[in-house]
Amino acid sequence: MGQCGITSSKTVLVFLNLIFWAAAGILCYVGAYVFITYDDYDHFFEDVYTLIPAVIIIAVGTLLFIIGLIGCCATIRESRCGLATFVVILMLVFVTEVVVVVLGYIYRAKVEDEVDRSIQKVYNEYNGTNTDAPSRAIDYVQRQLHCCGIHDYSDWKNTRWFKESRNNSVPLSCCKPNVSNCTGSLTHPGDLYPEGCEALVVKKLKEIMMYVIWAALTFAAIQMLGMLCACVVLCRRTRDPAYELLVTGGTYA
């Protein structure tokens, strides 16, 4: 019964190490996605410290690949030192992922205040040219999120661009894609997106932070199972003289 349990633990541990390799790729992808998305919305969210969870999760993903390699070798060779190192590193990564979750919740709560503080400034800097970074950012967000203005399209009336252009219209990025010959004129509000961008930008950024949080929580749970299996294998390897190797099937080392 005990030998069956230890064999099961070793098998699960090898399988988990394969999962760690897959997790490494997924975590790096999530972290890179956060960086890419932040680059699209960085004018609306000036606090670069928000990227800390993404940086940590990419580092964890890289470390998980190394952990999977160490874990597989240690499990197959039944190395006490290797298994102990594996457990210690897993514990450190687990703590790091808990930190990522906490930071994710902290920065997720700050999103709305940060966007509210910076979005008015960005709209005031709009000049309608592709060479201007704030202008590109606003046009991109309005097209991607199907929104217009801060709270609605009427917010454009308070911008410097609207007052200088004097044509009673909003940028073409406010036009609905299914409307032909849309000029952005406020005399045809039905051609424009009715919803403002602030709420949608906040929602998008909060969703991104939740991706980070859920990724960290999921793989933290998997790592707990990995630590448990490694501890079972390590303890049995130390105490039981009849302990069998996974590969050699009976040779004690």
C-alpha angles and dihedrals in degrees: 000000000000092000090051090052094050092047089051090050091051093048092049090047093053089048091049091052088057088050089051089059091052090044090053090059093045094049092048089049092051091048092048090048090055091051093048093047092046089054088058094049102030093112089062095046115043099175103102090185086080086078092063094091089050092050091049094047092052089050090049090050091053091047092049090061089055090044091054091052093048092045095051093048093044093048096047094043093039091226113177091204093046094049092046090050089047092053094046093050091047090053091051092048090047090055090047091053090050087054089051090053092049093047090046092056092045095052092039088060090050096052097088095050092046094050093044090053097049108030096076090053092050093051091049090054093054114120102165098245126123091223091064114086097210090049092051090047093052094046090048094050094045092051096042097044096034094234139127129208127346100291097358139334093282089073088076089072089072096053126101091233092057093049093048096045092051093193098114092238140115128223117291089243086076091063120106110245093231092057115091123211093015111169098180091248115163088219086075104046091162088072092060134077106262098206125083123237102230096074092044094049090050090048092049094049092047090051090053092052089049090055088057093046095048093045090052093046094048096051092040088060091049090049091053089057089047092052091049093051092045091051091050091050093044095049093046091045090055099044107032116072090190091058112137128217118242094231107028093043100218111008112119115215 
